[in-house]
Amino acid sequence: MKKWICLAMVMVMVCAALVACSVPATPSGGTDETAETPAAEQPSDDGEETEDPPAQSGGDVSINFITWRAEDADVLKEMVAMFEEQNPGIKVNLEITSSDMTEYYTILKSRLVSGEGADIFHCHPGAYLDQLVEAGYCKDLTDTGLGELYDEEFYDIGVINNKLYGLVQTYNSFAVFYNTKLFDELGLQKPSSYADVLAAAQASTDAGYMPIAAGFAEAWTTGMVYEQLMANYSPDDDMVFKKLEDGEYKLSEEPYLSVLNDIAQMNTDGLFQKNAMGTKYDASLSLFARGEATMLITGTWSVGGLKDMDESLEFGLFSLPGVNAEAVGIVSPSQLICVNDKSSATDAAMKFAEFLSSVEAETFYSNNTKQAPTVKGVEVDVAELAEVSKLMEGKTAVLSDTYIKDPVMVSIMDEVAAKILGGQDVQSAAAEGQAQIDALIAENNG
């Protein structure tokens, strides 16, 4: 993976300067929640039909595309329009639901179970894909030729039991963004060690700025801290969280204990703004974009959104180091493209999947959402991606929760980190988390 990333990023910088979006988001990414539903399902109070959403047009076959990616709404609408123009017999209904992952998958599963509303959909790699494949909702794409359109380094991420079920649309990385103008004003350099980050946070606070803006009111955002720290302390073990899930290790052991202790230390040292636990993810982005915070913890998926907030905003990126560990660049696969195997319009959904996998569509998507592409032959032309490339210049690691089988495990880790960031001591938070993990293992093995 590291070899491919380095080659890709060299090509990126030669081409010009390049980029990458979720949350969060989010995972993975968190954004404002929006929803788009076919007009036929939205009668007005007086009984008249409401106006069709812009992403919809006429066609002989109608398919429903469901995603959580509200931050990409305008881009996805344009892509739908592009596809419908090329395929006049197919109408695509785009539905953007919640950025909250529990809510998103509750909605998605209800659509899949009902047999309506999810012919093609976005899914996270790892536990979420595993569950949907086991339930029989993801079409086997192994022999369709679609997988061959993607760089081979990303192929296995959508594979379960030697069969391909999902196509990685882009990839991102966790990062701390820093405002270059404010850093210059304060005489600060790009941090490369924990001591540097701590000094930058203190200088920011002394000058009346917030240090690292964080939106920890949404639990998933804590993953941007503990996932990064885990990569720092265990860069060569992609299965480090899977081993915890399987009961091979406990939170009271290394490297987990170092990660949790670092979270507590960062909290004590005041790395994050006051009331980070009461701040929503989107609000943390705004704090940084408005120049109230000198730094921001998020993912590279936020590059485009931050520039939309303020085109004049200038920033650099660095990976968060551990208290006693050097920073490692994280390769985080983004959303997977999946086709509902139980859909009554599988052929049309496959046509749309083929379009999304094309050089034309991926180039448009990557350039406009500022996310790193995974389809072969795609070139992007976004200056901020040069900063993303710098995150991958040294040692890299694949996001380790990609290999977790049960999404509840991710929620447990989110909760443990949130408790520590909220002031609970490491020992009791770890003990409570381990009890939940033990119960989950017993349930899954029962």
Short mmCIF file of C-alpha atoms in Angstrom, two decimals:
data_model
loop_
_atom_site.label_atom_id
_atom_site.label_comp_id
_atom_site.label_asym_id
_atom_site.label_seq_id
_atom_site.Cartn_x
_atom_site.Cartn_y
_atom_site.Cartn_z
CA MET A 1 0.00 0.00 0.00
CA LYS A 2 2.76 2.43 0.96
CA LYS A 3 4.54 1.88 -2.35
CA TRP A 4 1.40 2.63 -4.35
CA ILE A 5 0.57 5.70 -2.29
CA CYS A 6 4.04 7.13 -2.79
CA LEU A 7 3.92 6.54 -6.55
CA ALA A 8 0.44 7.98 -6.78
CA MET A 9 1.32 11.07 -4.84
CA VAL A 10 4.47 11.69 -6.88
CA MET A 11 2.30 11.55 -10.00
CA VAL A 12 -0.17 13.88 -8.27
CA MET A 13 2.45 16.55 -7.62
CA VAL A 14 3.89 16.24 -11.10
CA CYS A 15 0.42 16.76 -12.56
CA ALA A 16 0.03 19.98 -10.59
CA ALA A 17 -1.08 19.74 -7.04
CA LEU A 18 -3.79 17.58 -5.77
CA VAL A 19 -6.51 16.80 -3.07
CA ALA A 20 -8.91 14.81 -1.01
CA CYS A 21 -13.60 15.37 2.01
CA SER A 22 -17.38 12.74 6.10
CA VAL A 23 -16.89 12.76 8.54
CA PRO A 24 -16.60 12.17 9.31
CA ALA A 25 -17.01 13.74 8.27
CA THR A 26 -16.38 10.68 9.45
CA PRO A 27 -15.69 8.62 8.95
CA SER A 28 -15.36 8.48 7.62
CA GLY A 29 -17.33 11.86 7.98
CA GLY A 30 -19.99 13.96 9.79
CA THR A 31 -21.91 16.66 8.03
CA ASP A 32 -25.21 18.45 8.10
CA GLU A 33 -28.05 16.06 7.54
CA THR A 34 -30.11 16.44 4.37
CA ALA A 35 -32.53 14.14 2.61
CA GLU A 36 -33.84 13.94 -0.91
CA THR A 37 -36.79 11.73 -1.61
CA PRO A 38 -38.80 11.25 -4.81
CA ALA A 39 -41.62 13.75 -5.16
CA ALA A 40 -44.22 10.99 -5.32
CA GLU A 41 -43.39 10.24 -1.68
CA GLN A 42 -43.78 13.87 -0.60
CA PRO A 43 -47.40 15.00 -1.02
CA SER A 44 -48.05 18.60 -0.03
CA ASP A 45 -50.63 19.57 2.56
CA ASP A 46 -53.17 20.37 -0.13
CA GLY A 47 -52.73 17.03 -1.87
CA GLU A 48 -50.73 18.41 -4.79
CA GLU A 49 -47.44 16.79 -5.78
CA THR A 50 -44.27 18.61 -4.78
CA GLU A 51 -41.63 19.63 -7.28
CA ASP A 52 -39.17 16.92 -8.34
CA PRO A 53 -35.67 17.23 -6.84
CA PRO A 54 -33.07 18.57 -9.31
CA ALA A 55 -31.26 15.21 -9.44
CA GLN A 56 -34.25 13.45 -11.02
CA SER A 57 -35.45 13.25 -14.59
CA GLY A 58 -37.62 11.06 -16.77
CA GLY A 59 -36.79 7.46 -17.66
CA ASP A 60 -38.24 4.02 -18.33
CA VAL A 61 -36.46 2.44 -15.36
CA SER A 62 -36.10 4.11 -11.97
CA ILE A 63 -33.35 3.28 -9.47
CA ASN A 64 -32.69 4.67 -6.02
CA PHE A 65 -29.21 5.71 -4.92
CA ILE A 66 -28.81 6.18 -1.16
CA THR A 67 -25.84 7.80 0.59
CA TRP A 68 -24.92 9.78 3.70
CA ARG A 69 -22.60 12.18 1.87
CA ALA A 70 -24.43 15.50 2.21
CA GLU A 71 -21.16 17.35 1.68
CA ASP A 72 -21.09 15.97 -1.88
CA ALA A 73 -24.74 16.71 -2.64
CA ASP A 74 -24.24 19.18 -5.49
CA VAL A 75 -21.53 17.07 -7.10
CA LEU A 76 -23.63 13.90 -6.88
CA LYS A 77 -26.61 15.69 -8.40
CA GLU A 78 -24.48 16.75 -11.36
CA MET A 79 -23.16 13.21 -11.75
CA VAL A 80 -26.69 11.86 -11.76
CA ALA A 81 -27.58 14.38 -14.47
CA MET A 82 -24.52 13.32 -16.49
CA PHE A 83 -25.51 9.67 -16.22
CA GLU A 84 -29.15 10.28 -17.13
CA GLU A 85 -28.11 12.26 -20.19
CA GLN A 86 -26.00 9.34 -21.33
CA ASN A 87 -28.66 6.79 -20.34
CA PRO A 88 -32.04 8.40 -21.13
CA GLY A 89 -33.92 5.21 -20.25
CA ILE A 90 -32.79 5.26 -16.61
CA LYS A 91 -33.91 7.65 -13.90
CA VAL A 92 -31.80 7.93 -10.73
CA ASN A 93 -33.42 9.07 -7.49
CA LEU A 94 -30.70 10.41 -5.20
CA GLU A 95 -31.44 10.21 -1.48
CA ILE A 96 -29.01 11.72 1.02
CA THR A 97 -29.90 10.68 4.55
CA SER A 98 -28.06 11.16 7.84
CA SER A 99 -24.33 11.54 8.48
CA ASP A 100 -24.92 9.76 11.80
CA MET A 101 -23.82 6.22 11.01
CA THR A 102 -26.30 4.49 13.31
CA GLU A 103 -29.13 6.41 11.72
CA TYR A 104 -27.80 5.96 8.19
CA TYR A 105 -27.59 2.19 8.45
CA THR A 106 -30.96 1.99 10.16
CA ILE A 107 -32.47 3.81 7.16
CA LEU A 108 -30.47 1.80 4.63
CA LYS A 109 -31.43 -1.54 6.15
CA SER A 110 -35.09 -0.58 6.23
CA ARG A 111 -34.88 0.26 2.52
CA LEU A 112 -33.14 -3.03 1.76
CA VAL A 113 -35.59 -5.11 3.81
CA SER A 114 -38.61 -3.42 2.23
CA GLY A 115 -37.20 -4.02 -1.24
CA GLU A 116 -37.63 -0.37 -2.19
CA GLY A 117 -35.40 2.69 -2.05
CA ALA A 118 -31.88 1.23 -2.27
CA ASP A 119 -30.88 -0.25 -5.62
CA ILE A 120 -27.35 1.11 -5.30
CA PHE A 121 -25.86 2.55 -2.14
CA HIS A 122 -22.76 3.71 -0.29
CA CYS A 123 -21.37 1.55 2.48
CA HIS A 124 -18.37 1.74 4.79
CA PRO A 125 -15.71 -0.94 4.43
CA GLY A 126 -15.25 -3.41 7.24
CA ALA A 127 -18.02 -4.30 9.67
CA TYR A 128 -20.87 -2.57 7.84
CA LEU A 129 -20.06 -4.24 4.52
CA ASP A 130 -19.60 -7.57 6.30
CA GLN A 131 -23.10 -7.43 7.77
CA LEU A 132 -24.81 -6.47 4.52
CA VAL A 133 -22.97 -9.17 2.57
CA GLU A 134 -23.96 -11.77 5.15
CA ALA A 135 -27.57 -10.65 4.85
CA GLY A 136 -27.38 -11.15 1.08
CA TYR A 137 -27.88 -7.53 0.02
CA CYS A 138 -24.61 -6.90 -1.82
CA LYS A 139 -24.20 -8.15 -5.36
CA ASP A 140 -21.07 -10.18 -6.13
CA LEU A 141 -19.05 -7.94 -8.46
CA THR A 142 -16.11 -10.32 -8.87
CA ASP A 143 -16.69 -11.27 -12.50
CA THR A 144 -18.21 -8.00 -13.68
CA GLY A 145 -14.90 -6.41 -14.65
CA LEU A 146 -15.57 -3.37 -12.46
CA GLY A 147 -12.86 -4.26 -9.99
CA GLU A 148 -10.27 -4.14 -12.76
CA LEU A 149 -11.00 -0.43 -13.23
CA TYR A 150 -9.63 0.35 -9.76
CA ASP A 151 -6.07 0.36 -8.54
CA GLU A 152 -5.26 -3.10 -7.26
CA GLU A 153 -4.18 -1.76 -3.86
CA PHE A 154 -7.81 -0.88 -3.12
CA TYR A 155 -9.40 -4.02 -4.54
CA ASP A 156 -9.16 -6.17 -1.40
CA ILE A 157 -10.91 -3.58 0.76
CA GLY A 158 -14.22 -4.54 -0.86
CA VAL A 159 -13.52 -8.29 -0.75
CA ILE A 160 -15.16 -10.73 1.65
CA ASN A 161 -14.56 -14.48 1.41
CA ASN A 162 -12.59 -13.98 -1.81
CA LYS A 163 -15.48 -12.20 -3.55
CA LEU A 164 -15.74 -8.53 -4.46
CA TYR A 165 -18.79 -6.75 -3.07
CA GLY A 166 -17.78 -3.09 -2.90
CA LEU A 167 -15.79 -0.56 -4.93
CA VAL A 168 -13.74 2.03 -3.01
CA GLN A 169 -14.73 5.38 -4.52
CA THR A 170 -11.94 7.51 -2.98
CA TYR A 171 -9.57 7.47 -0.02
CA ASN A 172 -8.75 9.99 2.68
CA SER A 173 -6.59 10.44 5.75
CA PHE A 174 -7.02 11.88 9.21
CA ALA A 175 -5.09 15.11 9.75
CA VAL A 176 -4.65 18.22 11.84
CA PHE A 177 -5.19 21.28 9.66
CA TYR A 178 -3.27 24.43 10.63
CA ASN A 179 -3.95 27.99 9.51
CA THR A 180 -0.71 29.08 7.82
CA LYS A 181 -1.45 32.81 8.18
CA LEU A 182 -2.08 32.50 11.92
CA PHE A 183 0.97 30.29 12.35
CA ASP A 184 3.08 32.95 10.60
CA GLU A 185 1.54 35.61 12.83
CA LEU A 186 2.50 33.60 15.92
CA GLY A 187 5.93 32.64 14.60
CA LEU A 188 5.04 28.94 14.52
CA GLN A 189 6.29 26.22 12.20
CA LYS A 190 4.47 23.10 11.02
CA PRO A 191 4.56 20.71 14.03
CA SER A 192 6.50 17.48 13.65
CA SER A 193 6.47 16.20 17.24
CA TYR A 194 4.14 16.21 20.22
CA ALA A 195 6.25 18.93 21.83
CA ASP A 196 5.70 21.07 18.72
CA VAL A 197 1.93 20.53 18.81
CA LEU A 198 1.83 21.35 22.51
CA ALA A 199 3.85 24.54 21.97
CA ALA A 200 1.55 25.59 19.11
CA ALA A 201 -1.53 24.99 21.26
CA GLN A 202 -0.09 27.04 24.11
CA ALA A 203 0.97 29.88 21.83
CA SER A 204 -2.50 29.91 20.27
CA THR A 205 -4.21 30.08 23.65
CA ASP A 206 -1.86 32.82 24.88
CA ALA A 207 -2.68 34.89 21.78
CA GLY A 208 -6.44 34.54 22.31
CA TYR A 209 -7.06 31.85 19.72
CA MET A 210 -8.46 28.40 20.27
CA PRO A 211 -5.90 25.58 19.80
CA ILE A 212 -7.15 22.45 17.98
CA ALA A 213 -10.85 22.76 17.15
CA ALA A 214 -12.65 19.45 17.68
CA GLY A 215 -16.27 18.37 17.42
CA PHE A 216 -16.31 15.64 20.06
CA ALA A 217 -20.04 16.09 20.73
CA GLU A 218 -20.38 13.54 17.91
CA ALA A 219 -18.74 10.37 19.24
CA TRP A 220 -17.42 9.16 15.88
CA THR A 221 -15.01 12.11 15.77
CA THR A 222 -12.99 10.64 18.65
CA GLY A 223 -11.86 7.99 16.17
CA MET A 224 -9.77 10.64 14.45
CA VAL A 225 -7.70 10.73 17.65
CA TYR A 226 -7.48 7.11 18.78
CA GLU A 227 -7.23 5.67 15.26
CA GLN A 228 -4.34 8.03 14.50
CA LEU A 229 -2.61 7.22 17.79
CA MET A 230 -3.04 3.48 17.21
CA ALA A 231 -1.36 3.83 13.83
CA ASN A 232 1.49 5.69 15.53
CA TYR A 233 2.04 3.03 18.17
CA SER A 234 1.29 0.00 16.00
CA PRO A 235 1.98 1.00 12.37
CA ASP A 236 2.72 -2.51 11.10
CA ASP A 237 -0.38 -4.26 12.46
CA ASP A 238 -3.53 -3.54 10.46
CA MET A 239 -5.39 -6.08 12.62
CA VAL A 240 -4.68 -4.38 15.95
CA PHE A 241 -8.36 -3.58 16.61
CA LYS A 242 -9.49 -6.92 15.16
CA LYS A 243 -7.30 -8.66 17.76
CA LEU A 244 -9.02 -6.64 20.47
CA GLU A 245 -12.39 -7.63 19.03
CA ASP A 246 -11.35 -11.30 18.94
CA GLY A 247 -10.26 -11.26 22.57
CA GLU A 248 -6.57 -11.78 21.87
CA TYR A 249 -5.71 -8.57 23.71
CA LYS A 250 -7.35 -6.28 26.25
CA LEU A 251 -7.56 -2.51 26.62
CA SER A 252 -5.36 -2.75 29.71
CA GLU A 253 -2.49 -4.05 27.55
CA GLU A 254 -0.18 -2.39 25.04
CA PRO A 255 -0.49 -0.70 22.60
CA TYR A 256 -4.04 0.14 23.66
CA LEU A 257 -3.01 1.48 27.05
CA SER A 258 -0.51 3.92 25.52
CA VAL A 259 -3.20 5.20 23.17
CA LEU A 260 -5.68 5.79 25.98
CA ASN A 261 -3.05 7.42 28.18
CA ASP A 262 -2.09 9.74 25.33
CA ILE A 263 -5.72 10.81 24.90
CA ALA A 264 -5.84 11.68 28.60
CA GLN A 265 -2.54 13.56 28.36
CA MET A 266 -3.71 15.57 25.35
CA ASN A 267 -6.85 16.48 27.23
CA THR A 268 -4.86 17.56 30.29
CA ASP A 269 -2.44 19.54 28.14
CA GLY A 270 -5.28 21.55 26.61
CA LEU A 271 -4.67 20.55 23.00
CA PHE A 272 -8.36 20.90 22.15
CA GLN A 273 -10.60 23.91 22.59
CA LYS A 274 -12.67 24.32 25.71
CA ASN A 275 -16.05 22.57 25.48
CA ALA A 276 -14.84 20.32 22.67
CA MET A 277 -17.16 17.67 24.13
CA GLY A 278 -20.10 20.01 23.59
CA THR A 279 -19.11 21.09 20.08
CA LYS A 280 -20.65 19.53 16.97
CA TYR A 281 -18.39 18.47 14.13
CA ASP A 282 -19.64 21.09 11.66
CA ALA A 283 -19.21 23.77 14.33
CA SER A 284 -15.56 22.77 14.73
CA LEU A 285 -15.02 23.29 11.00
CA SER A 286 -16.57 26.74 11.26
CA LEU A 287 -14.32 27.69 14.19
CA PHE A 288 -11.29 26.97 12.04
CA ALA A 289 -12.66 28.52 8.85
CA ARG A 290 -13.49 31.75 10.72
CA GLY A 291 -9.97 31.97 12.12
CA GLU A 292 -11.05 31.47 15.73
CA ALA A 293 -8.94 28.31 16.06
CA THR A 294 -5.42 27.95 14.71
CA MET A 295 -5.81 24.19 14.17
CA LEU A 296 -8.53 21.63 13.44
CA ILE A 297 -8.71 17.86 13.75
CA THR A 298 -10.65 16.28 10.90
CA GLY A 299 -10.01 14.31 7.72
CA THR A 300 -8.77 15.27 4.29
CA TRP A 301 -12.35 15.00 3.08
CA SER A 302 -12.81 18.45 4.65
CA VAL A 303 -10.47 20.21 2.22
CA GLY A 304 -13.23 21.16 -0.21
CA GLY A 305 -15.74 22.14 2.45
CA LEU A 306 -13.30 24.45 4.21
CA LYS A 307 -12.43 26.21 0.96
CA ASP A 308 -16.14 26.62 0.29
CA MET A 309 -16.48 28.36 3.66
CA ASP A 310 -13.63 30.75 2.87
CA GLU A 311 -11.83 30.69 -0.47
CA SER A 312 -9.00 32.76 0.97
CA LEU A 313 -8.34 30.25 3.76
CA GLU A 314 -4.79 28.94 3.60
CA PHE A 315 -3.84 25.83 5.52
CA GLY A 316 -1.36 23.01 5.80
CA LEU A 317 -1.78 19.51 7.19
CA PHE A 318 0.09 17.24 9.57
CA SER A 319 -0.62 13.85 11.13
CA LEU A 320 -1.17 13.97 14.90
CA PRO A 321 1.87 12.50 16.70
CA GLY A 322 1.64 10.49 19.89
CA VAL A 323 3.09 11.75 23.16
CA ASN A 324 5.86 9.17 22.76
CA ALA A 325 5.44 8.10 19.14
CA GLU A 326 6.09 9.68 15.75
CA ALA A 327 3.13 10.37 13.48
CA VAL A 328 2.22 7.85 10.79
CA GLY A 329 0.14 8.74 7.72
CA ILE A 330 -3.21 6.94 7.65
CA VAL A 331 -4.73 5.61 4.45
CA SER A 332 -8.46 5.62 5.09
CA PRO A 333 -10.67 4.01 2.43
CA SER A 334 -13.80 6.08 1.96
CA GLN A 335 -17.24 4.92 0.91
CA LEU A 336 -17.80 1.74 -1.08
CA ILE A 337 -20.16 1.58 -4.06
CA CYS A 338 -22.46 -1.43 -3.60
CA VAL A 339 -25.31 -2.81 -5.71
CA ASN A 340 -28.36 -4.38 -4.07
CA ASP A 341 -28.44 -8.02 -5.17
CA LYS A 342 -32.15 -8.22 -4.38
CA SER A 343 -33.09 -5.17 -6.43
CA SER A 344 -35.68 -5.51 -9.18
CA ALA A 345 -33.58 -3.10 -11.26
CA THR A 346 -30.15 -4.66 -10.92
CA ASP A 347 -29.20 -4.12 -14.57
CA ALA A 348 -29.87 -0.39 -14.35
CA ALA A 349 -28.07 -0.17 -10.99
CA MET A 350 -25.07 -1.93 -12.54
CA LYS A 351 -25.06 0.60 -15.38
CA PHE A 352 -24.87 3.37 -12.81
CA ALA A 353 -22.08 1.55 -10.94
CA GLU A 354 -20.17 1.28 -14.23
CA PHE A 355 -20.61 5.01 -14.76
CA LEU A 356 -19.40 5.84 -11.23
CA SER A 357 -16.34 3.66 -11.91
CA SER A 358 -15.46 5.39 -15.16
CA VAL A 359 -12.51 7.74 -15.58
CA GLU A 360 -14.93 10.49 -16.56
CA ALA A 361 -17.07 10.20 -13.43
CA GLU A 362 -14.19 9.60 -11.00
CA THR A 363 -12.26 12.56 -12.40
CA PHE A 364 -15.29 14.80 -11.98
CA TYR A 365 -15.98 13.49 -8.48
CA SER A 366 -12.39 13.73 -7.23
CA ASN A 367 -11.78 17.19 -8.66
CA ASN A 368 -14.98 18.61 -7.26
CA THR A 369 -14.97 16.93 -3.83
CA LYS A 370 -11.18 17.20 -3.49
CA GLN A 371 -10.69 13.56 -2.57
CA ALA A 372 -7.92 11.26 -3.79
CA PRO A 373 -9.08 8.96 -6.63
CA THR A 374 -8.92 5.16 -6.72
CA VAL A 375 -9.85 4.53 -10.38
CA LYS A 376 -6.95 3.88 -12.74
CA GLY A 377 -6.05 6.71 -15.12
CA VAL A 378 -7.69 9.52 -13.15
CA GLU A 379 -5.85 12.82 -12.81
CA VAL A 380 -6.94 15.56 -10.44
CA ASP A 381 -6.14 19.26 -10.52
CA VAL A 382 -6.66 20.61 -7.02
CA ALA A 383 -3.86 22.49 -5.32
CA GLU A 384 -4.69 21.44 -1.76
CA LEU A 385 -4.05 17.77 -2.57
CA ALA A 386 -0.35 18.56 -2.56
CA GLU A 387 -0.73 18.86 1.21
CA VAL A 388 -2.43 15.48 1.32
CA SER A 389 0.51 13.97 -0.53
CA LYS A 390 2.87 15.19 2.19
CA LEU A 391 0.98 13.11 4.76
CA MET A 392 1.99 10.01 2.80
CA GLU A 393 5.66 10.82 2.33
CA GLY A 394 6.80 8.80 5.33
CA LYS A 395 5.50 5.59 6.84
CA THR A 396 1.81 4.86 6.27
CA ALA A 397 -0.77 2.52 7.77
CA VAL A 398 -4.22 1.38 6.67
CA LEU A 399 -7.08 2.51 8.91
CA SER A 400 -7.28 -0.42 11.32
CA ASP A 401 -11.02 -0.34 12.00
CA THR A 402 -11.44 -1.36 8.34
CA TYR A 403 -10.98 -4.94 9.52
CA ILE A 404 -13.36 -4.90 12.48
CA LYS A 405 -16.28 -7.28 11.91
CA ASP A 406 -18.89 -5.84 14.28
CA PRO A 407 -19.70 -2.09 14.14
CA VAL A 408 -20.59 -2.22 17.83
CA MET A 409 -16.87 -2.61 18.46
CA VAL A 410 -16.25 0.77 16.83
CA SER A 411 -18.95 2.33 18.98
CA ILE A 412 -17.34 0.93 22.12
CA MET A 413 -13.99 2.46 21.23
CA ASP A 414 -15.66 5.78 20.40
CA GLU A 415 -17.32 5.74 23.82
CA VAL A 416 -14.12 4.87 25.70
CA ALA A 417 -12.25 7.72 24.02
CA ALA A 418 -15.13 10.12 24.65
CA LYS A 419 -15.20 9.24 28.34
CA ILE A 420 -11.49 9.98 28.68
CA LEU A 421 -11.82 13.24 26.73
CA GLY A 422 -14.67 14.07 29.08
CA GLY A 423 -12.36 13.72 32.07
CA GLN A 424 -12.85 10.12 33.22
CA ASP A 425 -9.67 8.37 34.34
CA VAL A 426 -8.08 5.90 31.93
CA GLN A 427 -8.27 2.88 34.22
CA SER A 428 -12.02 3.04 34.83
CA ALA A 429 -12.84 3.99 31.21
CA ALA A 430 -10.74 1.08 29.96
CA ALA A 431 -12.34 -1.32 32.44
CA GLU A 432 -15.84 -0.29 31.40
CA GLY A 433 -14.92 -0.56 27.74
CA GLN A 434 -13.34 -3.97 28.19
CA ALA A 435 -16.46 -5.23 29.94
CA GLN A 436 -18.48 -4.15 26.91
CA ILE A 437 -16.01 -5.83 24.57
CA ASP A 438 -16.13 -9.07 26.59
CA ALA A 439 -19.92 -9.03 26.46
CA LEU A 440 -19.82 -8.43 22.70
CA ILE A 441 -17.41 -11.32 22.18
CA ALA A 442 -19.64 -13.61 24.27
CA GLU A 443 -22.70 -12.56 22.31
CA ASN A 444 -21.04 -13.05 18.93
CA ASN A 445 -19.66 -16.43 19.94
CA GLY A 446 -22.89 -17.59 21.55
#
